[in-house]
Structure formats: C-alpha cells, structure tokens
Short mmCIF file of C-alpha atoms and ligand atoms in Angstrom, two decimals:
data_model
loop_
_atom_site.label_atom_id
_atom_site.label_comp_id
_atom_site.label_asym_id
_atom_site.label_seq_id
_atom_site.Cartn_x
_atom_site.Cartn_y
_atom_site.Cartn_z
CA UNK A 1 11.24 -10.02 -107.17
CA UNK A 2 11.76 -10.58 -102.97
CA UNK A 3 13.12 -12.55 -100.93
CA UNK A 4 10.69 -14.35 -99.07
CA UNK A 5 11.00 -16.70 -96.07
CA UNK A 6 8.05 -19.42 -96.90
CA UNK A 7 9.66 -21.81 -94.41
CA UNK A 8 10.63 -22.35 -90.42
CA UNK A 9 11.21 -25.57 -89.24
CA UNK A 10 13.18 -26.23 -85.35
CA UNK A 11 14.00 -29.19 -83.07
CA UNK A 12 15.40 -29.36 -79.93
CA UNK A 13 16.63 -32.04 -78.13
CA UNK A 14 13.68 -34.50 -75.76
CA UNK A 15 16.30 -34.62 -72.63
CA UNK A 16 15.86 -31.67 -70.64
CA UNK A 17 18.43 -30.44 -67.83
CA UNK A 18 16.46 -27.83 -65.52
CA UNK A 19 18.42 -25.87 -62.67
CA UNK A 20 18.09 -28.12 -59.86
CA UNK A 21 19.88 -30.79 -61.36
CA UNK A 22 22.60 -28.42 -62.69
CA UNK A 23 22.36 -27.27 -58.42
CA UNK A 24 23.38 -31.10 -58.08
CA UNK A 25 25.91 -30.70 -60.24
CA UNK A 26 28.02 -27.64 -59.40
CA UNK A 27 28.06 -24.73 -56.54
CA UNK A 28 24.85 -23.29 -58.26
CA UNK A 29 21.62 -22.40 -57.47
CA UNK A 30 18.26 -22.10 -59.13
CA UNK A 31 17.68 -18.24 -57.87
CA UNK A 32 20.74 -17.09 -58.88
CA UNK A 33 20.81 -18.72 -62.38
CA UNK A 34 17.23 -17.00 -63.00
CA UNK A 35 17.78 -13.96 -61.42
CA UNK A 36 21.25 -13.13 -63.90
CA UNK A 37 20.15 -14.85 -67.02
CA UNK A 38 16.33 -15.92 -66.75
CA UNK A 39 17.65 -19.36 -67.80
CA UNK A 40 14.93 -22.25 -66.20
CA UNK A 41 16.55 -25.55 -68.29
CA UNK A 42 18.12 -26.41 -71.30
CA UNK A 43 17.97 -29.48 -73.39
CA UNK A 44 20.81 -31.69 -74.65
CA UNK A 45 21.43 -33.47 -78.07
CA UNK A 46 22.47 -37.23 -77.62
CA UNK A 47 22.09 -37.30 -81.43
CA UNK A 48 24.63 -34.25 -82.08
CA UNK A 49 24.88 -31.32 -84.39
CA UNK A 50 23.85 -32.76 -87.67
CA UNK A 51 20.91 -34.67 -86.59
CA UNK A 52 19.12 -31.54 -85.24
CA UNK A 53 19.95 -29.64 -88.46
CA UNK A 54 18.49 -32.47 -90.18
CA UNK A 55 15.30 -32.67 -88.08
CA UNK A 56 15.16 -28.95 -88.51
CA UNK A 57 15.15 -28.69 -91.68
CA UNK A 58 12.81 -31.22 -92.52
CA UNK A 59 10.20 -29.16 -90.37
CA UNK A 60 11.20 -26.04 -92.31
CA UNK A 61 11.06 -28.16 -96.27
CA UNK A 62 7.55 -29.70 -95.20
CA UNK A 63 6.12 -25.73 -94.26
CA UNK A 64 7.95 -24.38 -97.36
CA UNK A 65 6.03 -27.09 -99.62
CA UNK A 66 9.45 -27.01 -101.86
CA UNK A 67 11.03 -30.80 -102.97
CA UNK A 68 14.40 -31.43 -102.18
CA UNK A 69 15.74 -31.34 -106.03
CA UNK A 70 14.18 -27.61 -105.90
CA UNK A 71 16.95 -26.92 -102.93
CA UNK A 72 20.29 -24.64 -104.70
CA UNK A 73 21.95 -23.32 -101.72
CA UNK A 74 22.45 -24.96 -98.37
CA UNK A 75 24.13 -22.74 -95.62
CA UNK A 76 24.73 -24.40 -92.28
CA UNK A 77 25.95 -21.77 -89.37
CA UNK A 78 27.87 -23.63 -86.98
CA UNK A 79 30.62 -23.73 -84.78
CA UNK A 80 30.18 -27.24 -83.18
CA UNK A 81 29.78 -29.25 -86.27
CA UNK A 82 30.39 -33.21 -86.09
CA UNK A 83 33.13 -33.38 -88.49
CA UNK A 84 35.37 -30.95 -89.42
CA UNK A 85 34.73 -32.01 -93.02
CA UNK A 86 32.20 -32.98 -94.66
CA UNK A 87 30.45 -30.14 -93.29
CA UNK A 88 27.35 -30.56 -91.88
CA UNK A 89 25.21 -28.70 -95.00
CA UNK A 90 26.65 -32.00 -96.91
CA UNK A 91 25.27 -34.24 -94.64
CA UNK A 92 21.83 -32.62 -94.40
CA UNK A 93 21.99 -32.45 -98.38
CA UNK A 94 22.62 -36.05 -98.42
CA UNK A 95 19.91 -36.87 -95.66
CA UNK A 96 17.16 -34.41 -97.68
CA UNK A 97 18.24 -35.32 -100.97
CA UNK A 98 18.66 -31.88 -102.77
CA UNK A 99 20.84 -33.22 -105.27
CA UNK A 100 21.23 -29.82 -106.99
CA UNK A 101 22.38 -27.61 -103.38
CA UNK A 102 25.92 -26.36 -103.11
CA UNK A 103 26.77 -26.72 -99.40
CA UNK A 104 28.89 -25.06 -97.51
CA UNK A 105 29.00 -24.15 -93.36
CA UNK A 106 29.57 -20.56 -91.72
CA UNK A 107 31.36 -20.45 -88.61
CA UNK A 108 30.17 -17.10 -86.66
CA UNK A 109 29.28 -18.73 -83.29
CA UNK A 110 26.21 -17.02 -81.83
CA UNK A 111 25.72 -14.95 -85.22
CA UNK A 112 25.79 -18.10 -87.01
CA UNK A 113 22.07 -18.44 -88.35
CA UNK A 114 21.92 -14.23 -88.95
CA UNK A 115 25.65 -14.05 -90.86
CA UNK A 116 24.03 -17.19 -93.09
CA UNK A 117 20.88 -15.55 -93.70
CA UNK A 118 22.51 -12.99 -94.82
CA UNK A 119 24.84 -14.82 -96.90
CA UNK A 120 21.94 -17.05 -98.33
CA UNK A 121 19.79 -13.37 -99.23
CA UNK A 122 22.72 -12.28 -101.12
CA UNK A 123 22.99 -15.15 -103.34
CA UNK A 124 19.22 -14.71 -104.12
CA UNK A 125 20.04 -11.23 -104.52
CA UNK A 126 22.56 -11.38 -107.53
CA UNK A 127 20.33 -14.22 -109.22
CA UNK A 128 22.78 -16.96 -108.63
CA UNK A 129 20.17 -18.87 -107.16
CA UNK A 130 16.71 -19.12 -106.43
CA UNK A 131 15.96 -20.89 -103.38
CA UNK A 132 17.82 -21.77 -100.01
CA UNK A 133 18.30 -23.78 -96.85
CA UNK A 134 19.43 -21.51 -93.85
CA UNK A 135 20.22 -23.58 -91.25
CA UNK A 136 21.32 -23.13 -87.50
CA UNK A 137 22.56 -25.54 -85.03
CA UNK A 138 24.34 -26.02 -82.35
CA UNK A 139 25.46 -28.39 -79.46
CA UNK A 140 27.44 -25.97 -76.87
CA UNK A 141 27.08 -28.74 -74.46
CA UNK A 142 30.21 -30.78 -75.87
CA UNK A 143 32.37 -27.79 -75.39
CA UNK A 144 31.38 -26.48 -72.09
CA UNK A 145 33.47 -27.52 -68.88
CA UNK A 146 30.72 -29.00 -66.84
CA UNK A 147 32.30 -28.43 -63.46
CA UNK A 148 32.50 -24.52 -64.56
CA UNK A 149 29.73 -23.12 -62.99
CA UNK A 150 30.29 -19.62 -64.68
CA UNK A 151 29.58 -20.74 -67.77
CA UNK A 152 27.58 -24.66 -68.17
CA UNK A 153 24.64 -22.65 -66.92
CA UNK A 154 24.24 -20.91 -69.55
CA UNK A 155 24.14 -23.04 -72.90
CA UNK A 156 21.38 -25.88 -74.66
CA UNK A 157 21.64 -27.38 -78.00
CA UNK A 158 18.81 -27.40 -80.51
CA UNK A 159 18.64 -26.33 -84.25
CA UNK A 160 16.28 -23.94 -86.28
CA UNK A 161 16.07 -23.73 -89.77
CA UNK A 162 14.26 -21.19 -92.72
CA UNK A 163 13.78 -22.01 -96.50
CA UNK A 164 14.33 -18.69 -98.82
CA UNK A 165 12.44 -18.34 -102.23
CA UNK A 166 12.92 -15.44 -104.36
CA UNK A 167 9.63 -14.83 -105.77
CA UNK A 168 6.60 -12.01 -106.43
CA UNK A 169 5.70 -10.44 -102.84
CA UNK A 170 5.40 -8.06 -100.86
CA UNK A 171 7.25 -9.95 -98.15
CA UNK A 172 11.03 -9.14 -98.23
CA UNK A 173 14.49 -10.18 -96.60
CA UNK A 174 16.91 -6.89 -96.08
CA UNK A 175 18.90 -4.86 -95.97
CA UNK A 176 21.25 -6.85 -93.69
CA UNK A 177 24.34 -5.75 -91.34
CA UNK A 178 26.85 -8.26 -90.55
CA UNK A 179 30.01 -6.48 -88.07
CA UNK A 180 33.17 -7.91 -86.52
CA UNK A 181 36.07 -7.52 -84.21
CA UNK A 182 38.41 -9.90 -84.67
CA UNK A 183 40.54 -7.95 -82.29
CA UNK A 184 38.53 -9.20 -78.91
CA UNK A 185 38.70 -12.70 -79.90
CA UNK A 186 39.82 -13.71 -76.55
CA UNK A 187 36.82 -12.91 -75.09
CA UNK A 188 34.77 -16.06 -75.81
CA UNK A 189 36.91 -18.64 -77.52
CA UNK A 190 36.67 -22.13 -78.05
CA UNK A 191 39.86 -24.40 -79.49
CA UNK A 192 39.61 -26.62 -81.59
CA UNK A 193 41.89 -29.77 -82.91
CA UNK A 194 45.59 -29.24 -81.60
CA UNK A 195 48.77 -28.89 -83.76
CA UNK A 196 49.44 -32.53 -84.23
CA UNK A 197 52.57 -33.33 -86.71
CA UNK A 198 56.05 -34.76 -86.97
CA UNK A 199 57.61 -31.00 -86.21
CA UNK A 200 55.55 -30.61 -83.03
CA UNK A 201 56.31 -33.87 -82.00
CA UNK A 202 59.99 -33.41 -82.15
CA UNK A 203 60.04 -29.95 -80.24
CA UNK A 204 57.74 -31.98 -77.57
CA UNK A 205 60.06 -34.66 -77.23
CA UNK A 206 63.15 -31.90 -76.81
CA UNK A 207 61.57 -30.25 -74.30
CA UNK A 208 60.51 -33.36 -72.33
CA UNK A 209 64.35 -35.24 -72.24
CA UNK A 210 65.30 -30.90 -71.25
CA UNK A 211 62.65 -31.58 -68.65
CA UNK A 212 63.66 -35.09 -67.84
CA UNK A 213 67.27 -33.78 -67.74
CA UNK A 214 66.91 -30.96 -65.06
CA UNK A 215 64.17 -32.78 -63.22
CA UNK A 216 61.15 -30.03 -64.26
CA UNK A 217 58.33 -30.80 -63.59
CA UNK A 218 55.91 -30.23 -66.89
CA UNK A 219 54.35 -27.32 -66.62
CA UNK A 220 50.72 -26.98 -67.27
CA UNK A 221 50.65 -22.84 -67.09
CA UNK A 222 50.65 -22.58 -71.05
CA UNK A 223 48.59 -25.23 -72.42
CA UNK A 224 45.62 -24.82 -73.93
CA UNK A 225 42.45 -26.73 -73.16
CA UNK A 226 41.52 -27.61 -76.11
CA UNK A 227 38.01 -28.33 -77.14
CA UNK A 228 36.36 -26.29 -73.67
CA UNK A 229 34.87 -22.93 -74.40
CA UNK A 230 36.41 -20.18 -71.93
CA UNK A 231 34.16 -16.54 -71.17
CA UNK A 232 34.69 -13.17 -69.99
CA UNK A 233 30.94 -12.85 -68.92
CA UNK A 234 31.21 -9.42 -67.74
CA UNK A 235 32.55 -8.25 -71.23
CA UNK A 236 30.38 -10.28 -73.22
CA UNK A 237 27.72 -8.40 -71.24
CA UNK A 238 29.15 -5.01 -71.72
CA UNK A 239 29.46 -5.84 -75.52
CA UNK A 240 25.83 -7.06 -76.37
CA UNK A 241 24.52 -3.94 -74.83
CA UNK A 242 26.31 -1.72 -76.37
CA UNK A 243 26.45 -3.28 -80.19
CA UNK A 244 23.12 -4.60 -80.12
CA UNK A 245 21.09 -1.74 -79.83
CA UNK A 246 23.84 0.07 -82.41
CA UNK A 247 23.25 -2.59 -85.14
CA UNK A 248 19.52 -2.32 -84.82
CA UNK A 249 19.60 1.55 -85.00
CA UNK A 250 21.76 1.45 -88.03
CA UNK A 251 19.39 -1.01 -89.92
CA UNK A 252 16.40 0.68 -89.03
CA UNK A 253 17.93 3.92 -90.55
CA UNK A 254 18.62 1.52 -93.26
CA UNK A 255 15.58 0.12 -93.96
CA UNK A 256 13.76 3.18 -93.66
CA UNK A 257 11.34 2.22 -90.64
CA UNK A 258 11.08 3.72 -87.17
CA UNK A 259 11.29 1.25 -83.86
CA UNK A 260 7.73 1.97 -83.37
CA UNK A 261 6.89 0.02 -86.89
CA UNK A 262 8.42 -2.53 -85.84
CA UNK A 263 6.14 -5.87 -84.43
CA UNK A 264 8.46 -7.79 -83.16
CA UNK A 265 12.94 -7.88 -82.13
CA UNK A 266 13.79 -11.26 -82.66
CA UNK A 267 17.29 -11.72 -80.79
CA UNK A 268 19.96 -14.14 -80.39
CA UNK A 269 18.86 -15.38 -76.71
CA UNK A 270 22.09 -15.23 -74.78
CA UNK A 271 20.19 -13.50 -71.33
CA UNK A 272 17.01 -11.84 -70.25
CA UNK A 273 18.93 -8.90 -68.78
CA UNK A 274 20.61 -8.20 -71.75
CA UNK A 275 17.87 -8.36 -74.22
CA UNK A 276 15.91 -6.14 -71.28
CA UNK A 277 18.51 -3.18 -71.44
CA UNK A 278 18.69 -3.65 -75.33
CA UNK A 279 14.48 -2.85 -75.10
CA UNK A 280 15.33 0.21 -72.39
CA UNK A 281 17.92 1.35 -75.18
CA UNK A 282 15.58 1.06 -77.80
CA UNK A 283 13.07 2.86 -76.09
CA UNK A 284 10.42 -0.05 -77.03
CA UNK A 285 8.39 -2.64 -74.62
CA UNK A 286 9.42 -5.65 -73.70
CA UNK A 287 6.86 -7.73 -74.75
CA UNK A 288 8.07 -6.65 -78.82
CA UNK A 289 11.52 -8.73 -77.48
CA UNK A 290 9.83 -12.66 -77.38
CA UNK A 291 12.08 -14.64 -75.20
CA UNK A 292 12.42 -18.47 -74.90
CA UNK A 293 15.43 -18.63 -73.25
CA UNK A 294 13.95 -19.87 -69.82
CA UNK A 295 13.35 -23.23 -71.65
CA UNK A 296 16.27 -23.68 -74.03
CA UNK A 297 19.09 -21.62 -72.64
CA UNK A 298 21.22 -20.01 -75.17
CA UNK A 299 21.20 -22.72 -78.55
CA UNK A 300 24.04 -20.07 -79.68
CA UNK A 301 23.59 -20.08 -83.36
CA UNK A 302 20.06 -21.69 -83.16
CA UNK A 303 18.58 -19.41 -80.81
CA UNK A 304 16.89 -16.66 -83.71
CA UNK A 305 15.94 -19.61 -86.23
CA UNK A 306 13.99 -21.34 -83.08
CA UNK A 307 12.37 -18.01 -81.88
CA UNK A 308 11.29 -17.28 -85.30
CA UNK A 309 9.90 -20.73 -85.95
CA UNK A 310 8.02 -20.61 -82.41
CA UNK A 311 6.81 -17.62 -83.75
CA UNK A 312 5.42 -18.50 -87.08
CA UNK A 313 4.14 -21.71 -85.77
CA UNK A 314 2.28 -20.02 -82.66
CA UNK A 315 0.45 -17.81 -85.47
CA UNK A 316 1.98 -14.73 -84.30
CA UNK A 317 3.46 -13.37 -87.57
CA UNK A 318 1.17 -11.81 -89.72
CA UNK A 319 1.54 -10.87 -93.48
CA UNK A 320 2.78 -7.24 -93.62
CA UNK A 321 4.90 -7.84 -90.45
CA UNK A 322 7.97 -6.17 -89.76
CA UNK A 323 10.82 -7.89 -88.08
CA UNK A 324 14.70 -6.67 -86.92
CA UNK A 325 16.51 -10.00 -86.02
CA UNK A 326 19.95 -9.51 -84.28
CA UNK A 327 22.85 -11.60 -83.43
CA UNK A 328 25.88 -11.64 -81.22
CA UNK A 329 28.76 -13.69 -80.27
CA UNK A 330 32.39 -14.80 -80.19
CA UNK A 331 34.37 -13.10 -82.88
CA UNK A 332 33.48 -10.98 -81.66
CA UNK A 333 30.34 -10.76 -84.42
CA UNK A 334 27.31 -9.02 -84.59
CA UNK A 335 24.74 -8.27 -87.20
CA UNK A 336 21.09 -7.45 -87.93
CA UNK A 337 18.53 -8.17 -90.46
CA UNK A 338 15.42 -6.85 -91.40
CA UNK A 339 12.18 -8.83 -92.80
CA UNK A 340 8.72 -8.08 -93.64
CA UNK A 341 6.46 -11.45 -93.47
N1 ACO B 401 26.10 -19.87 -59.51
C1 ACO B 401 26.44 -19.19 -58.40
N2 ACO B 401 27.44 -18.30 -58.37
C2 ACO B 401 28.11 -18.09 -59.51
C3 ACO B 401 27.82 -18.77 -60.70
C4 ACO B 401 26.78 -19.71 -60.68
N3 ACO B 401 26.40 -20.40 -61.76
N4 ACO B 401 28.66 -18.35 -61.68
C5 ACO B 401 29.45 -17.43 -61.11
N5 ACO B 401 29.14 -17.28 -59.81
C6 ACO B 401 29.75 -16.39 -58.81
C7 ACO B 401 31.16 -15.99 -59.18
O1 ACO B 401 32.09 -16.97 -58.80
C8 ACO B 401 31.30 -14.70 -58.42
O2 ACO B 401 31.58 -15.02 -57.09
P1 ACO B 401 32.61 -14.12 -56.23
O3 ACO B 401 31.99 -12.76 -56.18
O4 ACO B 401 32.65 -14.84 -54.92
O5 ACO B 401 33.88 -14.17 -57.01
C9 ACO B 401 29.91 -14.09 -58.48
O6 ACO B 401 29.02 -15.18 -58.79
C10 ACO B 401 29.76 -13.02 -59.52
O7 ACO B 401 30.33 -13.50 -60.75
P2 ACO B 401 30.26 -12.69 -62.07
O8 ACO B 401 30.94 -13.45 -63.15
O9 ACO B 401 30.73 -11.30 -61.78
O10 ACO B 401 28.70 -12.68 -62.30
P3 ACO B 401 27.86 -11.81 -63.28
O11 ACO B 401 26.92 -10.98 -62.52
O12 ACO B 401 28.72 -11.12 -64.28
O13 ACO B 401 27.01 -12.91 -64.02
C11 ACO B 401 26.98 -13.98 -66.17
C12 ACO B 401 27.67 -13.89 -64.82
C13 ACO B 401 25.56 -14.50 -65.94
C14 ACO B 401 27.73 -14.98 -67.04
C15 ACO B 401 26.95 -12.58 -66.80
O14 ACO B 401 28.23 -12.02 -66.82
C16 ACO B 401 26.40 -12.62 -68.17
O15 ACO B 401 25.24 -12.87 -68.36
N6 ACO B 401 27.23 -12.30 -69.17
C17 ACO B 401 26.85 -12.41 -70.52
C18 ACO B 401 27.45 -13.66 -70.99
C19 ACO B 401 26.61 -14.40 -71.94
O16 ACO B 401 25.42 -14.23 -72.09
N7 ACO B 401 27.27 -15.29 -72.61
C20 ACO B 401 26.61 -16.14 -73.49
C21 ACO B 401 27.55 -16.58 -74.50
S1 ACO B 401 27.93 -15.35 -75.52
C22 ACO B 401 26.76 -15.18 -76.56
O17 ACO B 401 25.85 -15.90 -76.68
C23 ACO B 401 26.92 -14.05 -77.29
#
C-alpha cells in the first residue's frame, strides 16, 4: 500500500495587481521588481483565507472523484487564517461536508502546504487513516505594510489543495524532511493579537499617569506593530540558498534517486533568483524548476500546491514521474518531499 496523490485542485483570487500599479503606489518600479524577484503581478483575495481553501479544495475533491463522507483527515497550512479558532480546516469541513474529517491547521508560514503534506502522509502511514485533504492558503496581503516597498512587492494570496489516498500503486508520497530554526525567528515575523488583559491594562495605565506626571512624551521605540509582517530580505536570501539545495540533497540520498532522475523541482516560489542559484547548486536546468511566480507572486504557503496543480492540470505529470517539492519560510522552516506520480 502507497500513498498516492489522486487530487490537485487551486484558486486564486480574479483581482489582479500588476507592477505598474504597485509603481503608483510606492517608490517602485516595474524593472527593478522583475529584475530581483521575476515578480510581474499578484492577485488579491476580497473573499479571504477560507474561501480560497474552500474553492481549492473543491477543485482538488471533484479530480480525486472521492465524496466528502470518504474525507478522514483535513490539514489546513496557514499562517493568515480568518479566525484564530475555528480553524480554517473546520470551516472547509463544514463547507464540503466530510462529516467524518478531524481538522486541524499547521502554522509553518511558507512551508505550510509541504510540513502538512507531510503530516497528512504520516497519518496514512501508521494506518490511522486512509484518505486526506492537504490544503494551502494564504492571504499575505492583510499583513503586509503597503507603503513598504521592500516587502508589498513581493506577496499574492491564492490557495492550492491535494487529496491523499492510500491505496495499490506504484505512485508514492516519501520519504519527507521537515527542518527548523526557531533560533532566527526574527528574521521574517509577523505578530499577531496583542496581550490584552486586566494585568496589562493596569501596568499601561501606571506608566501613562508616570508619563503624564513627568510630562514624557509616549514613546513609540518599543512597540510592536502588530499584525504587519517585517523582513530581513538579504538573509532570507542567504538562507533559501543555502538550505534549499541541502534539504533536496539529503532527500535525494534518501529516497535513493540521483538529481538527474528527477522530472521536475517543484519549489515554494518566493523569487526567480533564488530558485535559479538553487538549479546552479543542483547542477540541473532550469527548465526542471517550473516557475509561476511572475503571475502570482509568492502565495507563501500556497505557492507548491498551485505549481503542482498547474502542473497536473497542464498534462505535464506523467505516471512514473518523479518529483522533489521544497519549502521555505519564517521559522525559520524548511523541508522537502519526494513523490512519484
Ligand atoms: N523598489 C525599488 N527599490 C527598492 C525596493 C523596491 N520595491 N525595495 C527596496 N529597494 C531599495 C532599497 O531601499 C535599497 O536602496 P538603498 O541602496 O538606497 O538603501 C536598495 O533597493 C537595495 O535594497 P536591498 O534590500 O539590499 O535589495 P535586495 O537586492 O536585497 O533585494 C529583495 C530585496 C528582493 C527582497 C531580496 O532581498 C530578496 O529577494 N530576498 C528574499 C526575500 C524573499 O523572497 N522573501 C519572501 C518571503 S520569505 C519566503 O517566502 C520564504
């Protein structure tokens, strides 16, 4: 018994945001966005996180063939979910009706969709379940600062989603790598909901009647923005190309296959220059490295799922196929995963 992806469903959103408008925006320009990302335009939800998921997966259920009451797992990876609870696997559950699913979200930013693949395969794995929902989507646009040129060129929104079946075949999900360092956090970070409660409220008001008392005026040097996404480009650079090619090394040793077996690198689509030294590393052409970032930006945790969907849909993955998918974001994460179709 495999796991088998019979599945890929994606959606992104209709309203598309191309670089001359972002030029009209902030102290930008269409050249230079190209030339140090190979970004073109993005689209943006006006529906949000969920609703994408939802659209996703519906694509991905239809392809599969597999009713909702079949569903047992659903794993949403997400870091800009709607709610902070119910999750947003609930809320697809509810909108699909799979009845039978446990739900749950992963929060891995850009390795969202990978880390939940993998989680999803190892559930299959053990024979806890039988079939799953991977799911992943993302709407960076509500957390980016949209006057910050450094970094709201960069993102889109969108969703992409797989269905897992553990059946006879020759197709397979695994072996998987999933890495962190939790020590260069800073990095990329995004803040959520503040400390709100009666303590902090009463060390607030001390500190304003101190203020009020001396005539201070409050200072803004420690506060947080919550809610805005802040990025060390330079060392978010400097990390992708230097774990990326790693990861996929180590899982091709894994796996047992050479680069040179491989068909296709399906990876998270952060920037064209990144992905380009990751093929130079690899020692493989470009053209096994399928990019859609020009149109889409980088859908953070959405980015593989959509690639692979685009993929399957366009006829490009044929039985026998193998894949290396590999992720990379805040965290910092990182992880790979190998398929055959
Ligand atoms: N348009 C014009 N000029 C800009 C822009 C912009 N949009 N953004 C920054 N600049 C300016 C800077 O202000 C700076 O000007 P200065 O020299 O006068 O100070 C100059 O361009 C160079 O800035 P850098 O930040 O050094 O530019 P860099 O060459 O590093 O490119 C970029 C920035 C594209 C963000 C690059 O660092 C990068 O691609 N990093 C990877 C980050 C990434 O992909 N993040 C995605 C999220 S993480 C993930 O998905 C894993």
């Amino acid at each position: 018994m495999q796991i088998r992806i019979i599945g890929t469903g994606s959606y992104v959103p209709e309203k598309a945001l191309d670089n001359q408008a972002l030029e009209r925006m902030v102290d930008t320009s269409d050249a230079w966005i190209r030339e140090r990302t190979g970004i073109g335009s993005r689209r943006i939800t006006q529906t949000g996180t969920t609703d994408m998921a939802i659209r996703a997966a519906r694509r991905a259920m239809e392809m599969a063939g597999l009713s909702p009451e079949e569903l047992d797992l659903i794993v949403v990876g997400t870091s800009t979910g709607d709610c902070l609870f119910p999750n947003t696997a609930c809320e697809v559950q509810a909108a699909l009706g799979a009845k039978e699913a446990a739900c749950f979200d992963l929060s891995a930013a850009c390795s969202g969709f990978l880390f939940s693949l993998n989680t999803a395969c190892v559930y299959l794995e053990s024979g806890v379940y039988r079939t799953a929902l991977v799911i992943g989507t993302d709407s960076l646009s509500k957390t980016v600062d949209w006057s910050d040129r450094g970094t709201c060129i960069l993102f889109g929104d969108g969703a992409g989603a797989a269905v897992l079946k553990k059946e006879e075949s020759v197709s397979r999900v695994g072996p998987f790598l999933m890495k962190a360092d939790g020590n260069r956090g800073e990095v990329l970070r995004c803040m959520g909901t503040p400390l709100r409660n009666p303590f902090i409220k009463e060390e607030t008001d001390a500190k304003e009647s101190v203020m009020g008392e001396t005539g201070e005026q409050k200072s803004e040097e420690n506060e947080t923005d919550f809610g805005y996404l802040s990025m060390n480009g330079q060392e978010v650079f400097r990390f992708a190309v230097k774990t990326v090619p790693e990861v996929l090394e180590e899982l091709l040793w894994r796996a047992g296959v050479s680069a040179e077996e491989i068909q296709y690198f399906v990876l998270h689509q952060a920037n064209e220059r990144i992905i380009g030294s990751v093929a130079k590393r690899m020692k493989q052409p470009l053209s096994k490295f399928p990019m859609n970032l020009e149109h889409y930006g980088n859908t953070s945790g959405a980015s593989i799922p959509i690639l692979l969907d685009e993929l399957n849909r366009e006829g490009r993955l044929r039985k026998g196929d193998k894949l290396a998918l590999a992720g990379f974001g805040a965290g910092l994460t990182w992880g790979a995963t190998f398929l055959v179709w």
